[in-house]
Coordinates of C-alpha atoms in Angstrom, one line a residue:
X1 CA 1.4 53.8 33.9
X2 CA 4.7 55.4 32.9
X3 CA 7.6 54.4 30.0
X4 CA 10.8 53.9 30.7
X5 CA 14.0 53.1 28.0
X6 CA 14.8 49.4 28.3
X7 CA 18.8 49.0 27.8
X8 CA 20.9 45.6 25.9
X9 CA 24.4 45.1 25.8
X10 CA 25.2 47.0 22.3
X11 CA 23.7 49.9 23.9
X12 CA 20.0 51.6 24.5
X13 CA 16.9 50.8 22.3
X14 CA 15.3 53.5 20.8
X15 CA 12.0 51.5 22.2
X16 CA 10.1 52.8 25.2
X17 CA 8.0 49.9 27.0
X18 CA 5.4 50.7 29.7
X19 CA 6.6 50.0 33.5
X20 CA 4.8 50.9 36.7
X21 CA 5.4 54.1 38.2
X22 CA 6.1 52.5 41.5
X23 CA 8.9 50.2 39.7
X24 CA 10.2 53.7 37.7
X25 CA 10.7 55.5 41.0
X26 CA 12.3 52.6 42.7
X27 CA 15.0 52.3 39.7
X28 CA 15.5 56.0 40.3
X29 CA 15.9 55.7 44.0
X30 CA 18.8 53.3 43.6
X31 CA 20.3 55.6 40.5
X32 CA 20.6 58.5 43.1
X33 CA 22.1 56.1 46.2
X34 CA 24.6 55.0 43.6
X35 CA 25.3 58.3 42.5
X36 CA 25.6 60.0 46.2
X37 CA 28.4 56.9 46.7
X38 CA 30.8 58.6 44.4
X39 CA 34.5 57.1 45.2
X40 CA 36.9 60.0 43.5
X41 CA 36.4 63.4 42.1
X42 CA 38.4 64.4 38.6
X43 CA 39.9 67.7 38.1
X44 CA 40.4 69.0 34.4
X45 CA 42.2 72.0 35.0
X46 CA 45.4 70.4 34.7
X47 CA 46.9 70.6 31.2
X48 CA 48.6 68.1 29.1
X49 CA 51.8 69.2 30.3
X50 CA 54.4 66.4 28.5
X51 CA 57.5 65.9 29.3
X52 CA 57.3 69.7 31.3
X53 CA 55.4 67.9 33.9
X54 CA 58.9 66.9 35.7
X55 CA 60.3 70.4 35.2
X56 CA 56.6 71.9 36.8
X57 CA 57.6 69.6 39.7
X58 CA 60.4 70.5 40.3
X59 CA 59.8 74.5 40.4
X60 CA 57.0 73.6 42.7
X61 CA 59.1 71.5 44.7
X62 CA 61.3 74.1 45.6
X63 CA 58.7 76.3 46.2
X64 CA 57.6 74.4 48.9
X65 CA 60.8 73.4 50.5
X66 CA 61.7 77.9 50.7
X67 CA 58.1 78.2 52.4
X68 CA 58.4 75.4 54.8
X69 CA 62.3 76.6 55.1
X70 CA 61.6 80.6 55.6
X71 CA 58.6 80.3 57.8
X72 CA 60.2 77.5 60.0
X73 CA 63.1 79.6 60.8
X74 CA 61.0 81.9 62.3
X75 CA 59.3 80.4 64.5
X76 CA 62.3 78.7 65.9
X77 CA 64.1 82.0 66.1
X78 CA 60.7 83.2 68.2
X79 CA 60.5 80.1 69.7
X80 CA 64.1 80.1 70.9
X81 CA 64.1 83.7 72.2
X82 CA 62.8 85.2 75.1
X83 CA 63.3 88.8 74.0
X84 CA 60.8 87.6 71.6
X85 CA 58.1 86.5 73.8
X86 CA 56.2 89.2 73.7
X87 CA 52.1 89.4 71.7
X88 CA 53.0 91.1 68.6
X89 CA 55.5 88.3 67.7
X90 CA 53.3 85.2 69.5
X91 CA 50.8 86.1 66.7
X92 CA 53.0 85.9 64.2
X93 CA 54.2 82.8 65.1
X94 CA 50.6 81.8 65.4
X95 CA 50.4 83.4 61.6
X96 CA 53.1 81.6 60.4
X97 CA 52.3 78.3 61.7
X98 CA 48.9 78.6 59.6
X99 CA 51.7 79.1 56.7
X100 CA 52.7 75.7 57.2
X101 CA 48.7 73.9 58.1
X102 CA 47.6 75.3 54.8
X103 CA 50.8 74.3 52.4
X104 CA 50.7 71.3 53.6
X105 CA 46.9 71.2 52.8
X106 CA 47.8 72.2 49.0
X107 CA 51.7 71.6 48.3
X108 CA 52.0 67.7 48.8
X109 CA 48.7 67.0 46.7
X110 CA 49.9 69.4 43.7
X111 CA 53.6 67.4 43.5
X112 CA 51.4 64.2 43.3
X113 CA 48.8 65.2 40.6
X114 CA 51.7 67.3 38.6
X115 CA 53.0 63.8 37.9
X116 CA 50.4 62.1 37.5
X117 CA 48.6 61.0 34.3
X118 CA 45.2 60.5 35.8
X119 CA 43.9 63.6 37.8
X120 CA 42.1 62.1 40.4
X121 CA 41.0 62.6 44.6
X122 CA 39.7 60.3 46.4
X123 CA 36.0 61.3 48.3
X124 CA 37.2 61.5 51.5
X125 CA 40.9 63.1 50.6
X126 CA 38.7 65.9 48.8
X127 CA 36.3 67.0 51.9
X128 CA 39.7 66.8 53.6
X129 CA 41.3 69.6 52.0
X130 CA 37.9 71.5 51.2
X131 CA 38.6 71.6 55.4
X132 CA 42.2 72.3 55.5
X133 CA 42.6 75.0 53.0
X134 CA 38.8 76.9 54.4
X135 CA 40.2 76.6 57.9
X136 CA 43.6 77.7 56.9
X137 CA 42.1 81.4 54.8
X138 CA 39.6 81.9 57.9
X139 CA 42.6 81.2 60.7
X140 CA 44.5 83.6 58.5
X141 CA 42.3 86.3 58.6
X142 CA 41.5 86.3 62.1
X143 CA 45.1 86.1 63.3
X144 CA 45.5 89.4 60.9
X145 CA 42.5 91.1 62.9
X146 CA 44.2 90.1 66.2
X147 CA 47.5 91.0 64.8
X148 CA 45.8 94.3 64.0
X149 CA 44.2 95.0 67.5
X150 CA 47.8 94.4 69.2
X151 CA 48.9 97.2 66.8
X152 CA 46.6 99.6 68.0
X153 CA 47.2 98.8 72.0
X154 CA 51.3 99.2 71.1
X155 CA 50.5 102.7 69.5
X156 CA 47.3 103.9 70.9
X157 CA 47.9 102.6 74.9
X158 CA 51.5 101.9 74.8
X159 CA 51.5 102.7 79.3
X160 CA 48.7 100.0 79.6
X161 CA 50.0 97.4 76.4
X162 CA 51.2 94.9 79.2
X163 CA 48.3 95.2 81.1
X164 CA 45.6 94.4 78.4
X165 CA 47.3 91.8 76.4
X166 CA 49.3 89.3 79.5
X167 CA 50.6 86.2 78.3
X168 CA 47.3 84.2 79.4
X169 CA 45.0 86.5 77.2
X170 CA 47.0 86.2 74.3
X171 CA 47.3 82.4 74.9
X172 CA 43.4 83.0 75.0
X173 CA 43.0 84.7 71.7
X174 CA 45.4 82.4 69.5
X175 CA 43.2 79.5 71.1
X176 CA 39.9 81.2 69.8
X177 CA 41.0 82.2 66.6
X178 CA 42.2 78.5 65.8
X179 CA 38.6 76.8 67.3
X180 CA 36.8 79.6 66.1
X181 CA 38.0 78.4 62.6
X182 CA 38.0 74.6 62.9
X183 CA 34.1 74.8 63.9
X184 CA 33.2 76.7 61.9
X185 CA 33.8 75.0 58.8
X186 CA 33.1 72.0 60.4
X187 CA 29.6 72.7 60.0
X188 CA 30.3 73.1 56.4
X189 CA 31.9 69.8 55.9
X190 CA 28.7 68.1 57.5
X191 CA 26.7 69.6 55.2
X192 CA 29.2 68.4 52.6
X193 CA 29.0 65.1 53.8
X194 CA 25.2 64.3 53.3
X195 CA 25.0 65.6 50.0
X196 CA 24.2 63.2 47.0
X197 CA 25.7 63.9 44.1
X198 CA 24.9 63.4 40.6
X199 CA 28.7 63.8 39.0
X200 CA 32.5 63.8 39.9
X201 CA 33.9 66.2 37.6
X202 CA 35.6 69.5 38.7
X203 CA 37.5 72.0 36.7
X204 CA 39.4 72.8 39.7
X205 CA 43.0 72.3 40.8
X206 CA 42.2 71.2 43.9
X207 CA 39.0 70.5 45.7
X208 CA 36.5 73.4 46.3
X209 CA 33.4 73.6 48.7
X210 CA 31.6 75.6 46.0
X211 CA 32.5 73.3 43.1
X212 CA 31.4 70.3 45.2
X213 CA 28.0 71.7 46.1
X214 CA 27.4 72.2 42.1
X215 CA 28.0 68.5 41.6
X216 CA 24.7 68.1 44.1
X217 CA 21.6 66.3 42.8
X218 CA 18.9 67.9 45.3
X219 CA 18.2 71.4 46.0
X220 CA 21.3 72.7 47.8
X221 CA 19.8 76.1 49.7
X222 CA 20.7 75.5 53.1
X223 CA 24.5 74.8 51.9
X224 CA 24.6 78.1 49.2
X225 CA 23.0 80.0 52.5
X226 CA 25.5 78.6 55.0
X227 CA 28.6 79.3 52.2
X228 CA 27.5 82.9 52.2
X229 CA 26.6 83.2 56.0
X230 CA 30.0 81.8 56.5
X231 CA 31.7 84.0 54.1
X232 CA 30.5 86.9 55.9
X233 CA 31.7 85.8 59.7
X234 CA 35.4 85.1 57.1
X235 CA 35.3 88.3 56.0
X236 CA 33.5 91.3 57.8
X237 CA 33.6 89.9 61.7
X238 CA 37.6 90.3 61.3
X239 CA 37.6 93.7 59.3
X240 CA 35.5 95.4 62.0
X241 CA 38.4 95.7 64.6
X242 CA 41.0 95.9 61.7
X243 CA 38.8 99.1 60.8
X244 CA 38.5 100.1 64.1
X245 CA 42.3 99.2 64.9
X246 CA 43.2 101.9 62.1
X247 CA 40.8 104.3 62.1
X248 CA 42.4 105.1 65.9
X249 CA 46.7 104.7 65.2
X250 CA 45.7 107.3 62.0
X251 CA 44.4 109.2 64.1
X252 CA 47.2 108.9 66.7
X253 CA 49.6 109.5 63.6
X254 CA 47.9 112.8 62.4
X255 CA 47.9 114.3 66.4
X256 CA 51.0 112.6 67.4
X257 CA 54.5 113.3 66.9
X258 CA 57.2 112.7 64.1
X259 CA 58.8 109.4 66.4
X260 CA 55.4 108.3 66.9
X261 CA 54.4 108.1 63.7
X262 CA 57.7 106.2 62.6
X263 CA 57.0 103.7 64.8
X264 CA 53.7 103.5 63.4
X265 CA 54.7 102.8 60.1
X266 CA 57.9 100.7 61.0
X267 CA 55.1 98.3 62.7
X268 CA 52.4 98.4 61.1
X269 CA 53.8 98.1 57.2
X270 CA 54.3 94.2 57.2
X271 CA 50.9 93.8 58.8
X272 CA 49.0 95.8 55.8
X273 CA 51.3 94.6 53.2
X274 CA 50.6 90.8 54.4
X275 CA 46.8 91.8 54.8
X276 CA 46.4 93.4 51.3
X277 CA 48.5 90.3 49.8
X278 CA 45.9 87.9 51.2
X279 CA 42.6 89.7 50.4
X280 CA 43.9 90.4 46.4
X281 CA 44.0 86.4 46.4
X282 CA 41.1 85.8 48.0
X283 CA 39.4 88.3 46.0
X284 CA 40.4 86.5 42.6
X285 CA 39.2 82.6 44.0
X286 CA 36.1 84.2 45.0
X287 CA 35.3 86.0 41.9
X288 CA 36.4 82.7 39.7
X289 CA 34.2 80.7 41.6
X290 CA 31.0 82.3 41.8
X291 CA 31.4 83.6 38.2
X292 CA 31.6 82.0 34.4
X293 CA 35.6 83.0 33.4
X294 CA 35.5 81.1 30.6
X295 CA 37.2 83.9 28.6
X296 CA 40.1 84.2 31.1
X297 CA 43.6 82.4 29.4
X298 CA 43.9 78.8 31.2
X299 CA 47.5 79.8 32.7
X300 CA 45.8 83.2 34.0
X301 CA 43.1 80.9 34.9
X302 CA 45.7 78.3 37.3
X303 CA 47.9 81.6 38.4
X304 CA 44.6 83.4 40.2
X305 CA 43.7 79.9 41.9
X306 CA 46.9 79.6 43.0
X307 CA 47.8 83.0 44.6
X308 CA 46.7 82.9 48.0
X309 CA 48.0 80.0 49.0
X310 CA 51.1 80.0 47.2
X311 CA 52.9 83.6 47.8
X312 CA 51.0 84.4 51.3
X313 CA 53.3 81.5 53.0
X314 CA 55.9 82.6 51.1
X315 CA 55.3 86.2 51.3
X316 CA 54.4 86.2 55.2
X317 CA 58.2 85.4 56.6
X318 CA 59.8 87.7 53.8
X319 CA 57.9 90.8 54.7
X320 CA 58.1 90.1 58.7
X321 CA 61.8 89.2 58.4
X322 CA 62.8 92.4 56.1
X323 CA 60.9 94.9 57.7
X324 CA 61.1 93.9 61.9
X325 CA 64.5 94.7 63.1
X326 CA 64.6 92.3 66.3
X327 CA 63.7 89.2 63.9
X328 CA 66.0 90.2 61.1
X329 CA 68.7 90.5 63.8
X330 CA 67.7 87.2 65.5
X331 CA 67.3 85.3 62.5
X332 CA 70.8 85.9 61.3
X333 CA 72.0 84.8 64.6
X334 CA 70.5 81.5 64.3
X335 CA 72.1 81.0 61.4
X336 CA 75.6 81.6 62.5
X337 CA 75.3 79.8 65.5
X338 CA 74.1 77.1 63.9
X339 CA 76.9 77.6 61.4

């Protein structure tokens, strides 16, 4: 025999009445069905903003429009010319269309919530962008390792550069490092998908994997273990040939000559600035969600969450276009001609 709580309209009676264990477990069944069925998700990091709320918008607004602005006109300018057809700047393009997959995985949805006086997602709109933006940091880091190995071939091998990276391998690698992604976490939303959970409140911006598995009602190892087992394919299978990639144009620098070494730095500067940017935000998200930072300001709090995929996009076509001659060059042609 067990007791359960019997509940009337003005609320619950402080009364326990005997009820069948069978009947008990059967109410809690249906409890944790209705509870895995959970339509929307509520975010309460957002702060009663006001009246600021249109003024937020429109700062972010513009934001967007410069990213999708800057790193658009440099893929066309790639796109459109043939002197630029060569690997080093087919993986940036490749970089800087993941610029514009993950904005538009964050941008568009912040706009709609900044207005908004109910912060809410939608289930399926929330495992959605769990995928885009996961994809988007894990396409990022692996173009960056590619990026890096092309680096090293340019500097280390420049008589056999051709040879080792043709047109069909690095076709080849920009297709891996895009399906190499996209499975990956597809895994992770299947897991996602079967959870049950017991509550739809996140004190998130946007939707997070981690945050999601916290709302679970059943034991959640094989997800945490997956989560960290991915993590490590994110992070450490790219930095091993970025390591190695180094370790040898150093070396090159050190026993090479004074043009050498130039060159070097001329190339390889927007590639380390760019890879340094991304792993200082990835760093912070990481850290804020696998530990309590309660006693970090709110605004300090919304700035780290939104660093990585706010000022990479934007930071990506600034750096590339400053520092690379032929696409400063190019890009200001495009935008006479089209003058």
């Amino acid at each position: 025999m067990c007791w359960s709580c019997s509940r009337l309209r003005g609320g619950v009676v402080s009364v326990w009445m005997p009820i069948s264990c069978d009947k008990l477990r059967l109410r809690l069944k249906v409890i944790m069905v209705n509870s895995s069925q959970i339509p929307y998700f509520i975010l309460t990091a957002y702060l009663d903003m006001g009246y600021l709320k249109y003024l937020y918008f429109v700062i972010v607004l513009i934001l967007y429009i410069v990213i999708v602005v800057a790193n658009a006109l440099l893929i066309v300018t790639i796109c459109m010319k043939r002197s630029l057809h060569e690997p080093m700047y087919v993986f940036l393009c490749s970089l800087l269309v993941n610029e514009l997959y993950g904005s538009a995985g964050l941008f568009p949805f912040l706009l709609l919530q900044i207005t908004s006086d109910t912060h809410t997602i939608s289930r399926s709109m929330c495992f959605l962008q769990i995928y885009c933006l996961y994809t988007y940091a894990t396409v990022e880091f692996c173009n960056l390792a590619v990026m890096s190995y092309d680096r090293y071939l340019a500097i280390c091998c420049p008589l056999h550069y051709k040879a080792r990276l043709t047109s069909k391998k690095v076709a080849l690698l920009i297709a891996l490092v895009w399906l190499y992604s996209f499975i990956e976490f597809l895994i992770i939303l299947c897991l996602n998908l079967r959870l049950k959970l017991c509550g739809n409140v996140m004190d998130r911006l946007y939707c997070q994997n981690y945050y999601v598995t916290k709302l679970a009602c059943f034991d959640t190892t094989v997800n945490n273990f997956y989560g960290l087992f991915v993590i490590f394919l994110t992070v450490f299978v790219p930095l091993i040939p970025i390591l190695f990639s180094y370790t040898k144009i150093l070396r090159v620098c050190f026993n090479g000559s004074k043009e050498t070494r130039q060159k070097a730095v001329s190339t390889c500067i927007p590639h380390i600035a760019s890879l340094i940017n991304f792993s200082f935000g990835c760093c912070f998200e990481i850290l804020q969600s696998r530990f309590n930072m309660s006693g970090v300001p709110g605004i300090m709090r919304i700035v780290l969450s939104l660093y990585f995929l706010t000022i990479q996009p934007l930071f990506n076509p600034i750096i590339y276009g400053l520092r690379l001659s032929k696409i400063r060059q190019m890009c200001r042609n495009v935008v006479v001609c089209n003058k």
